[in-house]
Structure formats: structure tokens, C-alpha cells
Amino acid sequence: MNTTNLLEFDLEGLAAFCEKLGEKRFRATQLYRWIHQRGASDFSQMTDLAKALREKLATTAHVAALPVISQQESKDGTIKWLFDVGQGDAVEAVFIPEDDRGTLCVSSQAGCAVGCRFCSTGHQGFSRNLTTGEIVAQLWFAEHFLRKHLQRDERVISNVVMMGMGEPLQNYAALVPALRTMLDDNAYGLSRRRVTVSTSGVVPMIDRLGHDCPVALAVSLHAPNDALRNDLVPLNRKYPIAELLDACQRYLAHAPRDFITFEYCMLDGVNDQPEHALQLIELVRTQGVSCKFNLIPFNPFPASGLLRSPQPRVLAFARLMSEAGIVTTVRKTRGDDIDAACGQLAGDVQDRTRAAERMAARRSPAGQPVVLHRSRPRPAATPGAMKR
Ligand code: SF4
């Protein structure tokens, strides 16, 4: 018999499920705590639930993690999991420990339809949206695995970034209940400031998120003008920079933080020149969006035809931005030895969108990558993966 995976529900959904079983809604809170706070999946362990309810649950419901295909642990403590989501699709989640926090980078889709040039997920194409349960299962598994692994009784994961595979705002219906479970005090109780949705710029959904479930927002900007961003982030043709920044401004009225984080992947000779920094400064001044910039070292992969900007150029870029009064950080790479720096996930999906063909079509007739602004000869690319 098909039974329902209770990871699919936020508290409201679980209450409705309990009502269908003829139970009072408040039973859902007890059940929700058992599942998310204590990591329980066996209803017989849930001793403060009435026996009759436990028996009903045993025949109608289950709590299921995603099968783990692989787990890799870096020298620096970063852990990357590859989860099987069926039919040949796999998604990744990464735990990044730091002195004052533990961050889990979570996937929202198997693949991605946006097709950013610098992103290995984008090059793989899109298979399907994850369900709420598949999004939550990454956190549920990681949190309770890590408590045992690190022998900790208290919470290990303090921050979640929706920065894994997929464009979370193109899977909005599944995303919002998942965010609610992350935030709920009866589940993970994460602060809205510590849950970040990262988007390539789905403008209408930024507005909806601001009303439905405001959390911290990161925007994958990557270019200071529409011509360049159209090439790097194709969604820009639909929602150009001015519209995107207007949406960011509106979002700030609801956001738990008083700034938007702009992610900017540093690509050698493409978007890393002083004139690009000056254009960004002008853009921020004109639009007046309160923001911080996060410069991300690119992990090259051959199909992209792109390379990582040299570190001195990244630092010079950051200095120009900082001197103009824009808070700018350079992201530390983590988990390099397992190819798992935050937001650099590859996974493995059945492409249902012919992304490889579309990407190839964006190359020159000679089969060479389109080069936007090359400042100097490039060394050979090294294997790797990159997103955002
Ligand atoms: S960077 Fe994000 S939005 Fe762009 S292709 Fe990759 S996963 Fe999709």
C-alpha cells in the first residue's frame, strides 16, 4: 500500500493529515517534533502519542530519508552527500562547518533549466522539481547524521542556503513549505536571517517570497550590465537587471536582513575587469539597493570554456568595490579536495531539456566557447564543477 512520507508536510499540512485520520490538530505538533527535532522515523518510538494513533500512522504514513549514494568528507570537515532521487537523478547537499556556525547547502531541483554558462548544473540540463519532502529530507538526514557523527546533543546545522542544484524560485510550491519547516520552532527553529534563498532572478517569485515567507535573499548577479548578463545568466533576457534590482528593493521591505547579498562569480577576462567593478558601483548607486557583494572564485570545468580569475585581480576588484563603500567579501573555498565548495554542486541528472545541445549552440561555429572579453592568453582548463 502507498503510504505518505511525512517529510512532505509543514506543520499546517501535518495538522490537516492528522485531521484526515480523525485526530486532533495538536497531535501534529507532537508528531512534528518527534520527526524533526528528534529524528525519529519509527512511530512505535513516539511514546507520548496514543497507541491508536501510532497504529494508524504505521499503516498510512512513513518518514523516509533519501538513499545516500555517496558521502565524502574533506580535510577541513566539509561533508558532501549525493542523494538518489530516483529514475537516474541524483542531487547533492553539502555541510560546511565553521567556528560559529554550521551551514547546509541544499538542492531544490534535479538539474536546472536556467542554464547559466558558468554552472555545471546548468550544463546538465533539467530533469524535475524536487518535492517538499525531498528538500526537507536533505536537512533531516544531515542534521541527525551529524549529531551522531559529531557526538553532539544540540543542533549542528544553524544555517541553510538554498544554493545547491536548481533554481529554488522555479520550484516555489515545494520550496515554501520546506522553508516553513526549517523555520518552525517545533522543527529546526532556524532564524529567518540564517535561511537564505539564492536566486538567479525570478522577479515575480521574489515578490511572492517577500509576502509568503521572507528569509535572507541572495541574488546571482555575475555581471554589471544586461549584455553580459544575458550571456552568463540567460534568465536576464526575461528579467533584466533594472527589473531585478527593483524587485530586490521591494523585497527589502519584508526581508529579515536589511541588505541583499549579490553573488558574483569571478570569470577570467569576462567580468573581472576594473570597468566591470566601476559599472557595478554605478549600478548600486543608481538603483540604491542596500547590498553586500560576495565574490566567488570560479571552479573551472571544460564544457564552460571559462577560467578562474587570478587572485590578485579578484582582490583588486574587491578593493575597488570596498573603496566605493560597498561591503565586499571574497568567498573562501571549502571542501576543495572533494569538489564541494559551497554552491559548487554537480549531481547527476537525466537531462530532459537538451541543455547540452543548447549550450553547444551558444558556442562559435568552430566549436570554441564564445569569448566575451579576453584580456590575456588562457591556460588549459582543469576539471571541476561550478554553480553560482
Ligand atoms: S547557477 Fe543556479 S540558476 Fe544558474 S544554472 Fe546553475 S543552478 Fe541554475
GROMACS .gro file of C-alpha atoms and ligand atoms in nm:
model
  396
    1MET     CA    1   0.000   0.000   0.000
    2ASN     CA    2   0.123   0.352  -0.079
    3THR     CA    3   0.178   0.548   0.239
    4THR     CA    4   0.250   0.920   0.282
    5ASN     CA    5   0.601   1.048   0.358
    6LEU     CA    6   0.550   1.289   0.648
    7LEU     CA    7   0.859   1.489   0.546
    8GLU     CA    8   0.635   1.633   0.273
    9PHE     CA    9   0.441   1.842   0.527
   10ASP     CA   10   0.495   2.168   0.708
   11LEU     CA   11   0.311   2.185   1.042
   12GLU     CA   12  -0.010   2.306   0.880
   13GLY     CA   13  -0.001   2.022   0.628
   14LEU     CA   14   0.069   1.769   0.902
   15ALA     CA   15  -0.225   1.901   1.105
   16ALA     CA   16  -0.452   1.853   0.803
   17PHE     CA   17  -0.316   1.499   0.761
   18CYS     CA   18  -0.389   1.423   1.129
   19GLU     CA   19  -0.741   1.557   1.090
   20LYS     CA   20  -0.796   1.321   0.799
   21LEU     CA   21  -0.700   1.037   1.033
   22GLY     CA   22  -0.968   1.159   1.275
   23GLU     CA   23  -0.713   1.310   1.516
   24LYS     CA   24  -0.698   1.650   1.683
   25ARG     CA   25  -0.474   1.901   1.507
   26PHE     CA   26  -0.247   1.945   1.810
   27ARG     CA   27  -0.128   1.586   1.770
   28ALA     CA   28   0.056   1.713   1.463
   29THR     CA   29   0.283   1.928   1.680
   30GLN     CA   30   0.390   1.625   1.884
   31LEU     CA   31   0.448   1.423   1.571
   32TYR     CA   32   0.636   1.708   1.400
   33ARG     CA   33   0.870   1.740   1.699
   34TRP     CA   34   0.942   1.368   1.704
   35ILE     CA   35   1.029   1.370   1.336
   36HIS     CA   36   1.231   1.689   1.303
   37GLN     CA   37   1.369   1.763   1.649
   38ARG     CA   38   1.444   1.405   1.744
   39GLY     CA   39   1.500   1.249   1.405
   40ALA     CA   40   1.253   0.967   1.471
   41SER     CA   41   1.112   0.764   1.186
   42ASP     CA   42   0.971   0.470   1.381
   43PHE     CA   43   0.621   0.553   1.506
   44SER     CA   44   0.643   0.291   1.782
   45GLN     CA   45   0.916   0.505   1.948
   46MET     CA   46   0.681   0.804   1.977
   47THR     CA   47   0.563   0.708   2.321
   48ASP     CA   48   0.364   1.021   2.404
   49LEU     CA   49   0.133   0.959   2.107
   50ALA     CA   50  -0.173   0.745   2.176
   51LYS     CA   51  -0.129   0.382   2.075
   52ALA     CA   52  -0.429   0.406   1.842
   53LEU     CA   53  -0.265   0.697   1.655
   54ARG     CA   54   0.066   0.516   1.629
   55GLU     CA   55  -0.114   0.219   1.477
   56LYS     CA   56  -0.294   0.441   1.227
   57LEU     CA   57   0.033   0.608   1.131
   58ALA     CA   58   0.201   0.271   1.083
   59THR     CA   59  -0.049   0.182   0.811
   60THR     CA   60  -0.086   0.522   0.643
   61ALA     CA   61   0.246   0.704   0.674
   62HIS     CA   62   0.623   0.677   0.679
   63VAL     CA   63   0.924   0.902   0.732
   64ALA     CA   64   1.187   0.834   0.468
   65ALA     CA   65   1.530   0.979   0.407
   66LEU     CA   66   1.672   0.986   0.055
   67PRO     CA   67   1.905   0.695  -0.023
   68VAL     CA   68   2.268   0.808   0.009
   69ILE     CA   69   2.473   0.719  -0.298
   70SER     CA   70   2.797   0.858  -0.158
   71GLN     CA   71   2.938   1.061   0.127
   72GLN     CA   72   3.271   1.241   0.106
   73GLU     CA   73   3.441   1.422   0.391
   74SER     CA   74   3.704   1.688   0.329
   75LYS     CA   75   4.016   1.751   0.538
   76ASP     CA   76   3.851   2.077   0.651
   77GLY     CA   77   3.540   1.896   0.784
   78THR     CA   78   3.315   1.977   0.487
   79ILE     CA   79   3.090   1.681   0.404
   80LYS     CA   80   2.920   1.626   0.069
   81TRP     CA   81   2.635   1.379   0.015
   82LEU     CA   82   2.499   1.256  -0.314
   83PHE     CA   83   2.135   1.151  -0.274
   84ASP     CA   84   1.940   0.925  -0.508
   85VAL     CA   85   1.606   1.083  -0.604
   86GLY     CA   86   1.510   0.804  -0.843
   87GLN     CA   87   1.498   0.741  -1.218
   88GLY     CA   88   1.867   0.812  -1.263
   89ASP     CA   89   1.863   1.152  -1.090
   90ALA     CA   90   2.088   1.244  -0.801
   91VAL     CA   91   2.124   1.568  -0.607
   92GLU     CA   92   2.387   1.695  -0.370
   93ALA     CA   93   2.391   1.862  -0.031
   94VAL     CA   94   2.699   1.997   0.145
   95PHE     CA   95   2.767   2.066   0.512
   96ILE     CA   96   3.022   2.339   0.582
   97PRO     CA   97   3.136   2.368   0.944
   98GLU     CA   98   3.277   2.697   1.072
   99ASP     CA   99   3.371   2.814   1.421
  100ASP     CA  100   3.045   2.996   1.483
  101ARG     CA  101   2.800   2.812   1.257
  102GLY     CA  102   2.720   2.500   1.059
  103THR     CA  103   2.579   2.563   0.712
  104LEU     CA  104   2.396   2.316   0.493
  105CYS     CA  105   2.377   2.388   0.122
  106VAL     CA  106   2.056   2.228  -0.009
  107SER     CA  107   1.932   2.141  -0.361
  108SER     CA  108   1.584   2.231  -0.486
  109GLN     CA  109   1.571   2.064  -0.829
  110ALA     CA  110   1.728   1.768  -1.011
  111GLY     CA  111   1.924   1.977  -1.260
  112CYS     CA  112   1.827   2.329  -1.356
  113ALA     CA  113   1.657   2.486  -1.657
  114VAL     CA  114   1.818   2.831  -1.626
  115GLY     CA  115   2.140   2.727  -1.800
  116CYS     CA  116   2.398   2.967  -1.659
  117ARG     CA  117   2.720   2.939  -1.857
  118PHE     CA  118   2.949   2.904  -1.558
  119CYS     CA  119   2.740   2.639  -1.380
  120SER     CA  120   2.792   2.265  -1.414
  121THR     CA  121   2.432   2.200  -1.307
  122GLY     CA  122   2.313   2.436  -1.580
  123HIS     CA  123   2.518   2.241  -1.835
  124GLN     CA  124   2.349   1.917  -1.728
  125GLY     CA  125   2.000   2.045  -1.801
  126PHE     CA  126   1.681   1.986  -1.607
  127SER     CA  127   1.507   1.669  -1.501
  128ARG     CA  128   1.244   1.764  -1.243
  129ASN     CA  129   1.150   1.964  -0.938
  130LEU     CA  130   1.220   1.807  -0.601
  131THR     CA  131   0.920   1.763  -0.373
  132THR     CA  132   0.899   1.940  -0.036
  133GLY     CA  133   0.987   1.608   0.127
  134GLU     CA  134   1.298   1.568  -0.088
  135ILE     CA  135   1.415   1.918   0.001
  136VAL     CA  136   1.348   1.870   0.374
  137ALA     CA  137   1.497   1.518   0.368
  138GLN     CA  138   1.841   1.668   0.295
  139LEU     CA  139   1.825   1.871   0.617
  140TRP     CA  140   1.658   1.595   0.820
  141PHE     CA  141   1.923   1.343   0.723
  142ALA     CA  142   2.220   1.579   0.759
  143GLU     CA  143   2.117   1.720   1.097
  144HIS     CA  144   2.055   1.384   1.260
  145PHE     CA  145   2.353   1.216   1.095
  146LEU     CA  146   2.581   1.498   1.212
  147ARG     CA  147   2.456   1.487   1.570
  148LYS     CA  148   2.561   1.123   1.587
  149HIS     CA  149   2.878   1.169   1.382
  150LEU     CA  150   2.998   1.466   1.589
  151GLN     CA  151   2.852   1.325   1.914
  152ARG     CA  152   2.652   1.639   1.979
  153ASP     CA  153   2.317   1.655   2.156
  154GLU     CA  154   2.230   2.005   2.043
  155ARG     CA  155   2.159   2.140   1.696
  156VAL     CA  156   2.451   2.118   1.450
  157ILE     CA  157   2.308   2.299   1.146
  158SER     CA  158   2.245   2.665   1.222
  159ASN     CA  159   2.221   2.797   0.864
  160VAL     CA  160   2.065   2.670   0.543
  161VAL     CA  161   2.144   2.810   0.200
  162MET     CA  162   1.920   2.711  -0.092
  163MET     CA  163   2.222   2.726  -0.315
  164GLY     CA  164   2.261   2.366  -0.428
  165MET     CA  165   2.133   2.227  -0.756
  166GLY     CA  166   1.840   2.410  -0.909
  167GLU     CA  167   1.669   2.747  -0.913
  168PRO     CA  168   1.461   2.740  -0.592
  169LEU     CA  169   1.217   3.005  -0.711
  170GLN     CA  170   1.129   2.789  -1.012
  171ASN     CA  171   1.012   2.526  -0.762
  172TYR     CA  172   0.817   2.766  -0.547
  173ALA     CA  173   0.524   2.545  -0.443
  174ALA     CA  174   0.759   2.287  -0.291
  175LEU     CA  175   1.008   2.541  -0.158
  176VAL     CA  176   0.779   2.742   0.071
  177PRO     CA  177   0.654   2.453   0.291
  178ALA     CA  178   1.015   2.333   0.314
  179LEU     CA  179   1.126   2.678   0.432
  180ARG     CA  180   0.843   2.680   0.687
  181THR     CA  181   0.967   2.353   0.833
  182MET     CA  182   1.322   2.493   0.852
  183LEU     CA  183   1.193   2.798   1.043
  184ASP     CA  184   0.935   2.631   1.267
  185ASP     CA  185   1.028   2.620   1.636
  186ASN     CA  186   0.872   2.273   1.657
  187ALA     CA  187   1.108   2.152   1.384
  188TYR     CA  188   1.452   2.311   1.319
  189GLY     CA  189   1.378   2.657   1.459
  190LEU     CA  190   1.625   2.833   1.228
  191SER     CA  191   1.627   3.211   1.225
  192ARG     CA  192   1.490   3.376   0.909
  193ARG     CA  193   1.824   3.556   0.889
  194ARG     CA  194   2.001   3.222   0.872
  195VAL     CA  195   1.795   3.066   0.593
  196THR     CA  196   1.896   3.203   0.255
  197VAL     CA  197   1.723   3.157  -0.078
  198SER     CA  198   1.962   3.212  -0.366
  199THR     CA  199   1.806   3.301  -0.699
  200SER     CA  200   1.923   3.382  -1.048
  201GLY     CA  201   1.646   3.645  -1.056
  202VAL     CA  202   1.292   3.510  -1.098
  203VAL     CA  203   1.137   3.851  -1.038
  204PRO     CA  204   0.768   3.763  -0.976
  205MET     CA  205   0.866   3.492  -0.731
  206ILE     CA  206   1.096   3.727  -0.539
  207ASP     CA  207   0.785   3.938  -0.475
  208ARG     CA  208   0.582   3.634  -0.370
  209LEU     CA  209   0.853   3.509  -0.137
  210GLY     CA  210   0.861   3.850   0.031
  211HIS     CA  211   0.492   3.813   0.114
  212ASP     CA  212   0.473   3.439   0.183
  213CYS     CA  213   0.792   3.353   0.366
  214PRO     CA  214   1.059   3.625   0.382
  215VAL     CA  215   1.405   3.487   0.450
  216ALA     CA  216   1.751   3.615   0.360
  217LEU     CA  217   1.790   3.665  -0.015
  218ALA     CA  218   2.098   3.614  -0.229
  219VAL     CA  219   2.089   3.709  -0.596
  220SER     CA  220   2.325   3.559  -0.853
  221LEU     CA  221   2.421   3.877  -1.036
  222HIS     CA  222   2.754   3.790  -1.201
  223ALA     CA  223   2.752   4.084  -1.446
  224PRO     CA  224   2.718   4.461  -1.425
  225ASN     CA  225   2.523   4.512  -1.749
  226ASP     CA  226   2.246   4.339  -1.942
  227ALA     CA  227   2.456   4.249  -2.246
  228LEU     CA  228   2.700   4.045  -2.038
  229ARG     CA  229   2.437   3.907  -1.800
  230ASN     CA  230   2.220   3.793  -2.094
  231ASP     CA  231   2.508   3.570  -2.194
  232LEU     CA  232   2.603   3.442  -1.849
  233VAL     CA  233   2.255   3.409  -1.692
  234PRO     CA  234   2.001   3.360  -1.975
  235LEU     CA  235   1.709   3.440  -1.743
  236ASN     CA  236   1.827   3.800  -1.764
  237ARG     CA  237   1.664   3.828  -2.108
  238LYS     CA  238   1.328   3.783  -1.934
  239TYR     CA  239   1.404   3.981  -1.619
  240PRO     CA  240   1.676   4.237  -1.693
  241ILE     CA  241   1.895   4.390  -1.425
  242ALA     CA  242   1.684   4.702  -1.363
  243GLU     CA  243   1.371   4.491  -1.301
  244LEU     CA  244   1.567   4.253  -1.084
  245LEU     CA  245   1.708   4.531  -0.868
  246ASP     CA  246   1.363   4.688  -0.834
  247ALA     CA  247   1.237   4.351  -0.705
  248CYS     CA  248   1.529   4.341  -0.460
  249GLN     CA  249   1.434   4.686  -0.335
  250ARG     CA  250   1.074   4.574  -0.281
  251TYR     CA  251   1.194   4.258  -0.105
  252LEU     CA  252   1.387   4.462   0.147
  253ALA     CA  253   1.057   4.590   0.289
  254HIS     CA  254   0.990   4.231   0.411
  255ALA     CA  255   1.339   4.085   0.444
  256PRO     CA  256   1.477   3.978   0.782
  257ARG     CA  257   1.806   4.142   0.688
  258ASP     CA  258   1.847   4.499   0.571
  259PHE     CA  259   2.056   4.404   0.270
  260ILE     CA  260   2.055   4.171  -0.030
  261THR     CA  261   2.361   3.961  -0.099
  262PHE     CA  262   2.479   3.976  -0.459
  263GLU     CA  263   2.679   3.673  -0.567
  264TYR     CA  264   2.939   3.749  -0.832
  265CYS     CA  265   3.138   3.463  -0.981
  266MET     CA  266   3.478   3.593  -1.096
  267LEU     CA  267   3.548   3.476  -1.453
  268ASP     CA  268   3.886   3.540  -1.605
  269GLY     CA  269   3.870   3.817  -1.865
  270VAL     CA  270   3.489   3.808  -1.874
  271ASN     CA  271   3.350   4.006  -1.582
  272ASP     CA  272   3.653   4.074  -1.362
  273GLN     CA  273   3.799   4.396  -1.510
  274PRO     CA  274   3.815   4.732  -1.330
  275GLU     CA  275   3.550   4.868  -1.567
  276HIS     CA  276   3.311   4.596  -1.451
  277ALA     CA  277   3.366   4.695  -1.088
  278LEU     CA  278   3.304   5.061  -1.178
  279GLN     CA  279   2.983   4.965  -1.362
  280LEU     CA  280   2.866   4.769  -1.058
  281ILE     CA  281   2.937   5.062  -0.830
  282GLU     CA  282   2.739   5.290  -1.060
  283LEU     CA  283   2.455   5.037  -1.076
  284VAL     CA  284   2.427   5.009  -0.699
  285ARG     CA  285   2.440   5.387  -0.659
  286THR     CA  286   2.176   5.447  -0.922
  287GLN     CA  287   1.938   5.178  -0.800
  288GLY     CA  288   2.005   5.247  -0.431
  289VAL     CA  289   1.969   4.884  -0.323
  290SER     CA  290   2.121   4.812   0.018
  291CYS     CA  291   2.353   4.521  -0.058
  292LYS     CA  292   2.668   4.326   0.005
  293PHE     CA  293   2.878   4.161  -0.264
  294ASN     CA  294   3.022   3.815  -0.238
  295LEU     CA  295   3.294   3.747  -0.496
  296ILE     CA  296   3.316   3.376  -0.573
  297PRO     CA  297   3.625   3.206  -0.714
  298PHE     CA  298   3.514   3.004  -1.017
  299ASN     CA  299   3.588   2.630  -1.030
  300PRO     CA  300   3.661   2.573  -1.398
  301PHE     CA  301   3.511   2.278  -1.588
  302PRO     CA  302   3.597   2.214  -1.952
  303ALA     CA  303   3.248   2.247  -2.105
  304SER     CA  304   3.218   2.604  -1.977
  305GLY     CA  305   3.519   2.738  -2.168
  306LEU     CA  306   3.571   2.972  -1.873
  307LEU     CA  307   3.854   3.010  -1.624
  308ARG     CA  308   3.901   3.132  -1.269
  309SER     CA  309   4.015   3.492  -1.230
  310PRO     CA  310   4.365   3.521  -1.082
  311GLN     CA  311   4.355   3.601  -0.711
  312PRO     CA  312   4.528   3.943  -0.742
  313ARG     CA  313   4.257   4.052  -0.987
  314VAL     CA  314   3.983   3.932  -0.750
  315LEU     CA  315   4.141   4.126  -0.464
  316ALA     CA  316   4.182   4.438  -0.678
  317PHE     CA  317   3.815   4.411  -0.779
  318ALA     CA  318   3.710   4.374  -0.414
  319ARG     CA  319   3.924   4.673  -0.319
  320LEU     CA  320   3.762   4.896  -0.580
  321MET     CA  321   3.416   4.798  -0.456
  322SER     CA  322   3.509   4.842  -0.090
  323GLU     CA  323   3.667   5.181  -0.153
  324ALA     CA  324   3.337   5.288  -0.306
  325GLY     CA  325   3.166   5.197   0.022
  326ILE     CA  326   3.015   4.865  -0.089
  327VAL     CA  327   3.070   4.581   0.158
  328THR     CA  328   3.250   4.317  -0.047
  329THR     CA  329   3.384   3.980   0.062
  330VAL     CA  330   3.572   3.711  -0.125
  331ARG     CA  331   3.427   3.367  -0.059
  332LYS     CA  332   3.666   3.120   0.098
  333THR     CA  333   3.676   2.795  -0.092
  334ARG     CA  334   3.587   2.496   0.125
  335GLY     CA  335   3.599   2.124   0.059
  336ASP     CA  336   3.825   2.169  -0.246
  337ASP     CA  337   3.961   1.815  -0.208
  338ILE     CA  338   3.608   1.672  -0.250
  339ASP     CA  339   3.496   1.930  -0.509
  340ALA     CA  340   3.234   2.061  -0.270
  341ALA     CA  341   3.286   2.428  -0.201
  342CYS     CA  342   2.950   2.576  -0.116
  343GLY     CA  343   2.734   2.624  -0.423
  344GLN     CA  344   2.960   2.422  -0.649
  345LEU     CA  345   2.748   2.114  -0.688
  346ALA     CA  346   2.733   1.880  -0.981
  347GLY     CA  347   2.498   1.591  -0.903
  348ASP     CA  348   2.387   1.374  -1.190
  349VAL     CA  349   2.056   1.407  -1.371
  350GLN     CA  350   1.863   1.277  -1.671
  351ASP     CA  351   1.853   1.583  -1.893
  352ARG     CA  352   1.500   1.631  -2.024
  353THR     CA  353   1.575   1.974  -2.170
  354ARG     CA  354   1.855   1.910  -2.422
  355ALA     CA  355   2.071   2.153  -2.230
  356ALA     CA  356   2.394   2.019  -2.375
  357GLU     CA  357   2.266   2.094  -2.725
  358ARG     CA  358   2.153   2.442  -2.626
  359MET     CA  359   2.486   2.512  -2.461
  360ALA     CA  360   2.670   2.386  -2.768
  361ALA     CA  361   2.459   2.617  -2.985
  362ARG     CA  362   2.591   2.908  -2.785
  363ARG     CA  363   2.943   2.822  -2.893
  364SER     CA  364   3.115   2.951  -3.203
  365PRO     CA  365   3.086   2.756  -3.533
  366ALA     CA  366   3.433   2.619  -3.481
  367GLY     CA  367   3.313   2.458  -3.161
  368GLN     CA  368   3.508   2.700  -2.946
  369PRO     CA  369   3.348   2.868  -2.648
  370VAL     CA  370   3.223   3.220  -2.710
  371VAL     CA  371   3.478   3.454  -2.555
  372LEU     CA  372   3.335   3.782  -2.435
  373HIS     CA  373   3.637   3.989  -2.337
  374ARG     CA  374   3.966   3.811  -2.326
  375SER     CA  375   4.239   4.004  -2.153
  376ARG     CA  376   4.524   3.761  -2.191
  377PRO     CA  377   4.600   3.409  -2.317
  378ARG     CA  378   4.437   3.139  -2.105
  379PRO     CA  379   4.598   2.825  -1.963
  380ALA     CA  380   4.424   2.491  -2.018
  381ALA     CA  381   4.110   2.439  -1.811
  382THR     CA  382   4.113   2.189  -1.528
  383PRO     CA  383   3.823   1.958  -1.442
  384GLY     CA  384   3.583   2.067  -1.176
  385ALA     CA  385   3.233   2.194  -1.125
  386MET     CA  386   3.074   2.525  -1.060
  387LYS     CA  387   2.739   2.674  -0.994
  388ARG     CA  388   2.651   3.023  -0.879
  389SF4     S1  389   2.368   2.894  -1.129
  389SF4    FE1  390   2.175   2.832  -1.031
  389SF4     S2  391   2.018   2.913  -1.169
  389SF4    FE2  392   2.209   2.913  -1.288
  389SF4     S3  393   2.207   2.714  -1.396
  389SF4    FE3  394   2.318   2.686  -1.201
  389SF4     S4  395   2.165   2.606  -1.059
  389SF4    FE4  396   2.054   2.701  -1.231
   0.00000   0.00000   0.00000
